[in-house]
Coordinates of C-alpha atoms in Angstrom, one line a residue:
X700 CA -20.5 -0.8 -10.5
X701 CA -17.1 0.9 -9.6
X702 CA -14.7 -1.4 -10.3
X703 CA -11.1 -1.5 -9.1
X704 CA -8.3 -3.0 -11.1
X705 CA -4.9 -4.2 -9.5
X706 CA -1.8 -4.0 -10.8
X707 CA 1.7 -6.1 -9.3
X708 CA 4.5 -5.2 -11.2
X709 CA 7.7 -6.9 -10.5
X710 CA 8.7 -10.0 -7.3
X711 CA 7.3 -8.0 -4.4
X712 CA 4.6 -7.0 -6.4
X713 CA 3.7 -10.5 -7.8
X714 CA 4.4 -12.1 -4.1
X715 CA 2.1 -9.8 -2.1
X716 CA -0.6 -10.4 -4.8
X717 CA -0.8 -14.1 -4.7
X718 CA -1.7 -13.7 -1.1
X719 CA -4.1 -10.7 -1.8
X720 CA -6.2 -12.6 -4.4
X721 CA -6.6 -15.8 -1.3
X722 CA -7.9 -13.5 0.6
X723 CA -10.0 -11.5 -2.3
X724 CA -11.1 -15.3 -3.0
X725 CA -11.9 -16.6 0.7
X726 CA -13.6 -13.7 1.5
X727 CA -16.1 -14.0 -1.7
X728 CA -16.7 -17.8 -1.8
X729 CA -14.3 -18.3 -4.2
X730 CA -12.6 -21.7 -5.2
X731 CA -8.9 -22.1 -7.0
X732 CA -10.4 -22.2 -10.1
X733 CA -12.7 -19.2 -9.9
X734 CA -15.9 -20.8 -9.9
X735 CA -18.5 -20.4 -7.0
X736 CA -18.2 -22.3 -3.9
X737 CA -22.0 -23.3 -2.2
X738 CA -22.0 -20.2 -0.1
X739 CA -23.9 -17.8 -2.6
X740 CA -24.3 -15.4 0.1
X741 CA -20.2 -14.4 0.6
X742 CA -20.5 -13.3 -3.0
X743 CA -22.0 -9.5 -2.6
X744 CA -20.5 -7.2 -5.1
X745 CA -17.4 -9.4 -6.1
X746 CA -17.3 -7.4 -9.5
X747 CA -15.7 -4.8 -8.1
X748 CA -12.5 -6.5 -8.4
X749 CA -13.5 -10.2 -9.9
X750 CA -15.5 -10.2 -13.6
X751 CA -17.3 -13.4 -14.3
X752 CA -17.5 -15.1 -17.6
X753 CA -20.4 -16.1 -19.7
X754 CA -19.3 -19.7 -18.0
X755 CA -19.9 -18.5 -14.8
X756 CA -15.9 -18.2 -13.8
X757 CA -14.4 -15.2 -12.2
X758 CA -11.6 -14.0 -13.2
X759 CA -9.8 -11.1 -11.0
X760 CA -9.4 -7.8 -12.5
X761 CA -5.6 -7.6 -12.1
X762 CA -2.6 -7.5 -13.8
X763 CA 0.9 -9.3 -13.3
X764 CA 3.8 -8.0 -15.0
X765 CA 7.6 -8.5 -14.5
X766 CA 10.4 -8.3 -17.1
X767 CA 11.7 -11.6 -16.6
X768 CA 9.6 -15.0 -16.4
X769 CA 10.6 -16.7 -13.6
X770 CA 8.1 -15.2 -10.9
X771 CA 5.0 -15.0 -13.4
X772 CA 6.2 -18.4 -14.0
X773 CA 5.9 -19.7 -10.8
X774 CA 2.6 -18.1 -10.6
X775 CA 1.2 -21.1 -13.0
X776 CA 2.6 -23.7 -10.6
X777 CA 0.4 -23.1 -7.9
X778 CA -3.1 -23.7 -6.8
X779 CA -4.3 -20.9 -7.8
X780 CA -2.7 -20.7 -11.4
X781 CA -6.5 -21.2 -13.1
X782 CA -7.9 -18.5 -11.2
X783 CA -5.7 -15.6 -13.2
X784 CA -6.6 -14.6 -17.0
X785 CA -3.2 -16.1 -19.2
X786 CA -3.6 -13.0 -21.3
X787 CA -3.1 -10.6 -17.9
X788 CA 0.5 -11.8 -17.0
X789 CA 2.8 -9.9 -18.6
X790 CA 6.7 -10.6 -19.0
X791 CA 9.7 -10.1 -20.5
X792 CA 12.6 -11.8 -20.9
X793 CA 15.1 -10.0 -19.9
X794 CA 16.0 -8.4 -16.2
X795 CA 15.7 -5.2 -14.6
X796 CA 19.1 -6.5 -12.4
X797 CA 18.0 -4.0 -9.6
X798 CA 18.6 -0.9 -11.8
X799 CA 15.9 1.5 -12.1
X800 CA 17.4 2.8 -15.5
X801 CA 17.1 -0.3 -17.1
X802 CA 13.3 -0.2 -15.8
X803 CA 12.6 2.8 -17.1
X804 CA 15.0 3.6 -20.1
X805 CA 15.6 0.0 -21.8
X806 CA 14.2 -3.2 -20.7
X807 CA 11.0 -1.4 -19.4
X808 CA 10.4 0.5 -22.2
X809 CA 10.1 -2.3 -24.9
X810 CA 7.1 -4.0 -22.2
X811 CA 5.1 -0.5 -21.9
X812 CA 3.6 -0.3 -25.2
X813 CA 1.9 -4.0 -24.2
X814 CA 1.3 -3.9 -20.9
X815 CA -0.8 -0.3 -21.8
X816 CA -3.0 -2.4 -24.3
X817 CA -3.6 -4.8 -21.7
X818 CA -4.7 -2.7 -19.2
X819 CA -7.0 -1.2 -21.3
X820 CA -8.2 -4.4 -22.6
X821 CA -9.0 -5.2 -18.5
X822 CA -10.6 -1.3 -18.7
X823 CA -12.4 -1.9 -21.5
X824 CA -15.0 -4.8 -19.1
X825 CA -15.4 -2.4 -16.9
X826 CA -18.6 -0.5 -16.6
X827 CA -17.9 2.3 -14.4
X828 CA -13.6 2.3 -13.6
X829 CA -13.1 3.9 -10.3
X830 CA -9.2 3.8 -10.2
X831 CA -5.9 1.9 -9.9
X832 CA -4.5 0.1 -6.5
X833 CA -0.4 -0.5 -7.6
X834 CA 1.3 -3.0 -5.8
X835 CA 5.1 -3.0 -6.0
X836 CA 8.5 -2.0 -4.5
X837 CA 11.2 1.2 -4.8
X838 CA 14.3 -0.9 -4.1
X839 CA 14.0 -3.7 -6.8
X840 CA 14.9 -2.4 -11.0
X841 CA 11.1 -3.4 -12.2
X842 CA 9.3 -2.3 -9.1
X843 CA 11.1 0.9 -9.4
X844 CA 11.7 1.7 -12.6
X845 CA 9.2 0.3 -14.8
X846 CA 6.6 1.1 -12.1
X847 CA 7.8 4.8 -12.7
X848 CA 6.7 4.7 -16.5
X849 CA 3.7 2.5 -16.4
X850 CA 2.4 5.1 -13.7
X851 CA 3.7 7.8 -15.8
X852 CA 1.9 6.9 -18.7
X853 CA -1.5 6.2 -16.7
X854 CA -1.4 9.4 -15.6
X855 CA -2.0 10.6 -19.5
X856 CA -4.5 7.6 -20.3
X857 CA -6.0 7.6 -17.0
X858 CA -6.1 11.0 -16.1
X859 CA -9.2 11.1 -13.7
X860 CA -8.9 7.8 -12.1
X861 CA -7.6 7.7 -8.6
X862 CA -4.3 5.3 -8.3
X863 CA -3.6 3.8 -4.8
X864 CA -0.4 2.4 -4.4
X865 CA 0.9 -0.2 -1.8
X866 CA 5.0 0.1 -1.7
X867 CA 6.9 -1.5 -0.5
X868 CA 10.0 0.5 1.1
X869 CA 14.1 0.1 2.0
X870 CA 14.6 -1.1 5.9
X871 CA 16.4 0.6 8.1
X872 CA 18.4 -2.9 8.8
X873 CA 17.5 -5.4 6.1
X874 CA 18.6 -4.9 2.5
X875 CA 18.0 -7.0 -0.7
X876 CA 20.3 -5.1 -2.9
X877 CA 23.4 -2.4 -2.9
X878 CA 22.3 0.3 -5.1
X879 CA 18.6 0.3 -3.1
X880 CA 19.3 3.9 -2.4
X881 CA 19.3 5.1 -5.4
X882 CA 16.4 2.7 -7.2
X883 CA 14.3 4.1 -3.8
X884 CA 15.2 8.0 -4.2
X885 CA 14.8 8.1 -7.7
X886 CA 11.7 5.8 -7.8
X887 CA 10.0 8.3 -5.1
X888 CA 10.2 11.6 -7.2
X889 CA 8.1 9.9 -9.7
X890 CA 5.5 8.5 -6.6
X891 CA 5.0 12.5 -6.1
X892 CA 4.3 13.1 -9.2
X893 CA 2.2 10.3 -10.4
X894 CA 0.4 8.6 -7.6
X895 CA -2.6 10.1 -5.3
X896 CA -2.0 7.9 -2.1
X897 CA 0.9 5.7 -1.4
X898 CA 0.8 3.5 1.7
X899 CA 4.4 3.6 2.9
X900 CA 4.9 -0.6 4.0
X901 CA 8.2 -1.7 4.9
X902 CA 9.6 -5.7 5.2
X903 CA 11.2 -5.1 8.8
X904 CA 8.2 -3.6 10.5
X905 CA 5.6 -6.2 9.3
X906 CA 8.8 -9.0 10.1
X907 CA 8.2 -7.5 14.0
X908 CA 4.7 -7.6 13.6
X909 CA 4.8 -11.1 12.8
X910 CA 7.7 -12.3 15.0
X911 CA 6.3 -10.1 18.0
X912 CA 2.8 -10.1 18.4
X913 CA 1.5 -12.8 16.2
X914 CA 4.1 -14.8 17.4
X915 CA 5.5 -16.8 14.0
X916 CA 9.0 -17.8 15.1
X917 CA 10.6 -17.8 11.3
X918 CA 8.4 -15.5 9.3
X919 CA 8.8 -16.0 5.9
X920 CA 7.3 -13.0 2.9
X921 CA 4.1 -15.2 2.7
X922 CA 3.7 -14.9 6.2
X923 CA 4.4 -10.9 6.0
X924 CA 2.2 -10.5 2.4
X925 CA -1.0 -11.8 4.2
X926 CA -0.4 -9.0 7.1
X927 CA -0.6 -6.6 4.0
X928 CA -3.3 -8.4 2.2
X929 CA -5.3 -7.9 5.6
X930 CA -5.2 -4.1 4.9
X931 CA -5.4 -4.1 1.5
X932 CA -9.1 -6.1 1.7
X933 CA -10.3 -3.3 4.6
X934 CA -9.7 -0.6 2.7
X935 CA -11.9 -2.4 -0.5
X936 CA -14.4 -3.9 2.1
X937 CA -16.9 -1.7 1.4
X938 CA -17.2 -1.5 -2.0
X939 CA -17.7 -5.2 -1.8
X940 CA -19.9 -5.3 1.1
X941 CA -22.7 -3.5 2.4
X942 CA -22.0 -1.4 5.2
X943 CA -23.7 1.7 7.5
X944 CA -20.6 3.9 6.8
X945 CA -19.4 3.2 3.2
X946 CA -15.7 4.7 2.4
X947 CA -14.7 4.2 -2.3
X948 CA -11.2 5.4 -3.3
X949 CA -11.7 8.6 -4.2
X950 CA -12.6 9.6 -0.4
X951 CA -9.3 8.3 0.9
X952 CA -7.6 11.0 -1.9
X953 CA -9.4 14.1 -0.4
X954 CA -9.8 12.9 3.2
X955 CA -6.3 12.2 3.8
X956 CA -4.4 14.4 1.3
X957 CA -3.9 18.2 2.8
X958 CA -1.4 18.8 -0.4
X959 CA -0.7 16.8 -3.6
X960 CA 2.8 16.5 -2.6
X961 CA 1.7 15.4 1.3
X962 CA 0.4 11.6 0.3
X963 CA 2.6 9.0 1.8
X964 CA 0.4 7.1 4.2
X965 CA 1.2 5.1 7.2
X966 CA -0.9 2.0 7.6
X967 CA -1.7 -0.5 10.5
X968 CA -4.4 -3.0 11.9
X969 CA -6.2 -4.4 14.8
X970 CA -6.1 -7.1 16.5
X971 CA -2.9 -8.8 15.5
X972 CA -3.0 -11.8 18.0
X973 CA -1.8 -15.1 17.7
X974 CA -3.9 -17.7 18.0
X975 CA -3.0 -18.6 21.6
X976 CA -3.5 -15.0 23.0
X977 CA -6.5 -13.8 21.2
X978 CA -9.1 -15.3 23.8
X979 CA -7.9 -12.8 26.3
X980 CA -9.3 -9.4 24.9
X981 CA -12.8 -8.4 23.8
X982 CA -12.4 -6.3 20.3
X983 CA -14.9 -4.3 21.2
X984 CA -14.9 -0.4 19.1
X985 CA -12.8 1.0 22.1
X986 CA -9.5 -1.6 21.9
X987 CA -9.5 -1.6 18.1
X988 CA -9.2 2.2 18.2
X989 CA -6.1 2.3 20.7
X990 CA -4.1 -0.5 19.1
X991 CA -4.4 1.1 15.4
X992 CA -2.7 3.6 17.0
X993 CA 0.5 1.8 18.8
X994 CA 3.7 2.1 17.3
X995 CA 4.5 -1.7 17.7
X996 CA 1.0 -2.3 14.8
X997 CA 2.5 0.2 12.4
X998 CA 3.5 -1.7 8.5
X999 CA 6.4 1.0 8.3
X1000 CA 9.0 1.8 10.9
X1001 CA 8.6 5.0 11.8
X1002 CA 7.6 6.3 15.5
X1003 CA 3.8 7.9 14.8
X1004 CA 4.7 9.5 18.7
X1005 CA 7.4 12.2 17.1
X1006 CA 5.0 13.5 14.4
X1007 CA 1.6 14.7 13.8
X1008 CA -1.6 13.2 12.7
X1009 CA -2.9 15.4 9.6
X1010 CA -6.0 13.1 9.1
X1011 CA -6.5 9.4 9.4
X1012 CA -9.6 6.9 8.2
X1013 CA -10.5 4.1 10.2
X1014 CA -12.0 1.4 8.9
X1015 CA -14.0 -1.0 11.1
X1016 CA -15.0 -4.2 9.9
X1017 CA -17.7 -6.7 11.7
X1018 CA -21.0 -7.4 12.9
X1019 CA -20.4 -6.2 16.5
X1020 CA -19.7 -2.4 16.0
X1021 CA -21.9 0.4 16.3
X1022 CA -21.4 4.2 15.2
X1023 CA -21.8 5.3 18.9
X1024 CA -19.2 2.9 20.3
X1025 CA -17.0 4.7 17.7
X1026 CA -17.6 7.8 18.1
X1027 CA -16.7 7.1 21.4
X1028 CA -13.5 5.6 20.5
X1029 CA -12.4 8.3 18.8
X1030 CA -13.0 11.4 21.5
X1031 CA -11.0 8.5 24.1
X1032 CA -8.1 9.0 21.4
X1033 CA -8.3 12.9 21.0
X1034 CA -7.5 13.1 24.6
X1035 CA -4.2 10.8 24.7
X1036 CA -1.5 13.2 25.4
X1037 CA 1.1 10.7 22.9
X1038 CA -1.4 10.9 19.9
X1039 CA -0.9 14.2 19.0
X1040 CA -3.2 16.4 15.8
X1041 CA -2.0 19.2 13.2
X1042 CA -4.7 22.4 15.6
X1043 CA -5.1 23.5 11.5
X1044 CA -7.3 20.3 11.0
X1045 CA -9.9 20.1 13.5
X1046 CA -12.3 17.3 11.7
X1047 CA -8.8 14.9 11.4
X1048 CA -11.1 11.3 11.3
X1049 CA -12.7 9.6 8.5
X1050 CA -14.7 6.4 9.5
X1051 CA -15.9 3.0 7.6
X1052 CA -18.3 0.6 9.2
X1053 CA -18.7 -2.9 7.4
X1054 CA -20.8 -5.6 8.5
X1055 CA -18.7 -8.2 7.1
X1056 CA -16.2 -10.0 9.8
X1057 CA -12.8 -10.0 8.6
X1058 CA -11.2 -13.3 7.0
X1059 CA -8.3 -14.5 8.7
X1060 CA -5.0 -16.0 7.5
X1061 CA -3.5 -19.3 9.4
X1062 CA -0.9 -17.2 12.0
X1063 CA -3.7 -14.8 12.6
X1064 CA -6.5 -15.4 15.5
X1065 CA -10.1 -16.0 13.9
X1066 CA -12.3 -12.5 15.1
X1067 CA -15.1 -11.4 15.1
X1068 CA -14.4 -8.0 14.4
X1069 CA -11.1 -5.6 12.9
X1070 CA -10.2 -2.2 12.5
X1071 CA -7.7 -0.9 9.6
X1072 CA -6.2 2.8 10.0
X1073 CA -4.5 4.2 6.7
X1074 CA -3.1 7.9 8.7
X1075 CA -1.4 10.6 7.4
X1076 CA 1.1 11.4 9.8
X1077 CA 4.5 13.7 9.7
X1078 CA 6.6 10.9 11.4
X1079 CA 6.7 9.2 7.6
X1080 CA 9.4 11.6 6.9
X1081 CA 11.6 9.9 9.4
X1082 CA 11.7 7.0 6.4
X1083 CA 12.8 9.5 3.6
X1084 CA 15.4 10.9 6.1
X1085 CA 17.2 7.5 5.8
X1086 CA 16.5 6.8 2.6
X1087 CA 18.3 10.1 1.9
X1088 CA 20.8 9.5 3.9
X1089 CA 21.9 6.1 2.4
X1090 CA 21.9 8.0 -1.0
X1091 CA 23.8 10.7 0.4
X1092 CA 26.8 8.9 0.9
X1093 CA 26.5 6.6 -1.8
X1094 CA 26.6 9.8 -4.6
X1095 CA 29.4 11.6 -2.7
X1096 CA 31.5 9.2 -4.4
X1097 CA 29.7 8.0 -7.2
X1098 CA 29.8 5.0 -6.5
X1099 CA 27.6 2.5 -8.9
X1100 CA 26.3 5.6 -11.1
X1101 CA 27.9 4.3 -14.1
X1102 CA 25.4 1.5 -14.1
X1103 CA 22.8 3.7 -14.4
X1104 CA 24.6 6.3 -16.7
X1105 CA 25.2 3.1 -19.1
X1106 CA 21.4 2.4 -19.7
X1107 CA 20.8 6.2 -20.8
X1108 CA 20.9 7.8 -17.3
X1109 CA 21.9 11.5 -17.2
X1110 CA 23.7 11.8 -13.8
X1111 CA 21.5 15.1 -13.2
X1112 CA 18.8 13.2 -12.5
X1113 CA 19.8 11.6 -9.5
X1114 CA 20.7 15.0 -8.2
X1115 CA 17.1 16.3 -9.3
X1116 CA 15.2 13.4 -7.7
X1117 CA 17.3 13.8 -4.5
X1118 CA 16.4 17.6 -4.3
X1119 CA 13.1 17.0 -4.7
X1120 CA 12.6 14.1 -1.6
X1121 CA 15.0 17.0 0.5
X1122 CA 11.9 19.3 -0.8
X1123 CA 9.5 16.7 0.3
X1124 CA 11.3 16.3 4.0
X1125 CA 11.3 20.2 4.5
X1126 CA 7.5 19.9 3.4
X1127 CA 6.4 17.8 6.2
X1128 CA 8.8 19.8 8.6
X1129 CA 6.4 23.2 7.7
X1130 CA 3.6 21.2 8.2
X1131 CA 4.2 20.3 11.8
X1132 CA 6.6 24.2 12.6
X1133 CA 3.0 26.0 11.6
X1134 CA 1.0 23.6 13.6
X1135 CA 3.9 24.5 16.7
X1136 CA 3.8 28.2 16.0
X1137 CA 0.3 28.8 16.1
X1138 CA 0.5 27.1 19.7
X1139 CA 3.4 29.8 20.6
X1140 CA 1.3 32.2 19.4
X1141 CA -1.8 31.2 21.6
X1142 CA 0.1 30.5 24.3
X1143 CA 1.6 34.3 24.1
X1144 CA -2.2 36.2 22.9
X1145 CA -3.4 34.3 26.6

């Protein structure tokens, strides 16, 4: 079996968990506890991310770690507290207090050395370890800087396994702390180095998402972690579930990844309806395919319309869709002047059809049928432009570096991570300029 192991490191990580494992759970006939509801059926291949015990419980393959106690904490005063291993929740006891270096110099590195042996331990019941989905955020101190080593150091223990990460990134208007800049930029330069794909999310775009079109009137970051969990279970649908197009993790790396450097991933998902306008619209092959595409369904805000598509992989999930009704879908999109394609990647689609109807969240309609797109498009960079930006005039004057500096910091490395995201932005500029200049170039031979 190919398993898949989670890991949620710090709050955002933890949070968007909790509501990940529901799903995981709902989806496979899975009570609070971890033992087996009636429907034997839902089960399929839960291994993949659940391992069962000799007392027929199942446990999820995932680990929770944070440097102080309180969210772990919390953890065991829910529902779902007897579902989770004791021994796979991690913490310290000390904070990261929204500072990278403390995540990655002090504080963090006392926890690495444990939470290494742990995930090995979770490795170790694993027959056939297919790779790493991370779960955390840049502008916390543990989801930043502690994510930065642990994904450091799996890169040496780990070195063939493909690591997916879901992060969470700064919003163009909401903020949760000051020095976000700075844990974002220098949290980043490690992402290029250490992860294969990151799925770019951001708390603002999935707020809309929930306010706008599934209509919550005061979404709260449960309400917005079950949007995400909803992508997170297409894009492990089918190696849970049998399906007449199967898609594993490592095809995501070398379908959507031109370049190592070229892997943050935009992500979005159809339908989103509310309950009360869902009974309007068919979901048919042809609908899912144009609303993955809108700019209002997208998790990070960013408009898709000013850049390119490099590739994308669309994954369709239910009983109702056939590989001709998407293949149909997909030509309809080639031809819509606003989507536009890189003319050096002429195959840009990947496609996943599962069987298995999608399992809904309260705020979300009950259908019959989904579609997930994770795209690799050049409007992403729009994201690192203001994330630069914010930095830019932050460091001008210094302001907070001391912080940093104080918990073993050199201040050369803020300038070396920012050079390397203004490396990154100039990246995806060449990307699109060829694509434009090979048009020219036509345009003039004709």
């Amino acid at each position: 079996m190919r398993e898949v192991i989670s890991l949620h490191i710090g709050q955002s990580g933890i949070q968007t968990g909790q509501q990940v494992w529901e799903l995981f759970r709902n989806e496979h006939g899975i009570n609070e506890d971890g033992s087996l509801s009636g429907d034997v059926n839902q089960r399929n291949d839960s291994s993949v991310i659940f391992s069962e015990s000799n007392r027929g419980k199942y446990v999820p393959r995932a680990l929770f770690v944070d440097l102080e106690p309180s969210v772990i904490d919390n953890i065991k005063n829910t529902n779902q507290s007897a579902l989770y291993h004791p021994n796979y929740m991690v913490r310290g006891t000390e904070d990261a207090s929204n500072n990278y270096a403390r995540g990655h110099y002090t504080v963090g590195k006392d926890m690495l050395e444990r939470t290494i042996q742990t995930i090995k331990k979770i490795a170790d019941n694993c027959s056939s370890l297919q790779g790493f989905q991370i779960f955390h955020s840049v502008g916390g101190g543990t989801g930043s800087g502690f994510a930065s080593l642990l994904m450091e150091r799996l890169n040496v223990e780990f070195p063939k396994k493909t690591k997916l990460s879901f992060t969470m990134y700064p919003s163009p208007q909401l903020t949760t702390s000051v020095v976000e800049p700075y844990n974002s930029v220098l949290s980043t330069h490690a992402l290029l180095e250490h992860t294969d794909v990151s799925v770019v999310l951001d708390n603002e775009a999935i707020y809309d998402i929930n306010k706008n079109l599934l209509k919550v009137p005061r979404p709260n970051y449960a309400n917005l972690n079950r949007v995400i969990a909803q992508t997170v279970s297409s894009l492990t649908c089918s190696l849970r579930f049998s399906g007449s197009l199967n898609v594993d993790l490592n095809e995501f790396k070398v379908n959507l990844v031109p370049y190592p450097r070229i892997h943050f991933m935009l992500s979005s998902l159809a339908p989103m309806a509310s309950l009360k306008d869902h009974i309007y619209s068919n979901y048919n092959a042809a609908e899912l395919t144009s609303s993955v595409f809108e700019t209002e369904n997208m998790m990070a805000k960013c408009d898709p319309r000013k850049g390119k598509y490099i590739s994308c992989c669309l994954l369709y999930r239910g009983k109702d869709i056939v590989s001709r009704e998407v293949s149909e879908a997909v030509k309809s999109v080639k031809t819509k002047s606003n989507i536009q394609f890189v003319d050096w990647s002429p195959c840009s689609f990947k496609i996943g059809i599962n069987s298995q109807p999608p399992s809904f969240s309260n705020e979300m309609a009950p259908v019959d049928n989904s579609c997930s797109m994770i795209s690799n498009n050049s409007a992403i960079a729009e994201v690192f432009a203001r994330m630069n930006q914010k930095f830019d005039v932050m460091f001008a004057k210094r302001a907070y570096v001391h912080h940093f500096v104080g918990e073993g910091m050199e201040e050369g490395e803020f300038q070396e991570a920012r050079e390397d995201l203004a490396a990154l932005e100039k990246d995806y500029e060449e990307i699109t300029g060829s694509s434009e200049e090979n048009q020219q170039e036509d345009e003039e031979m004709m």
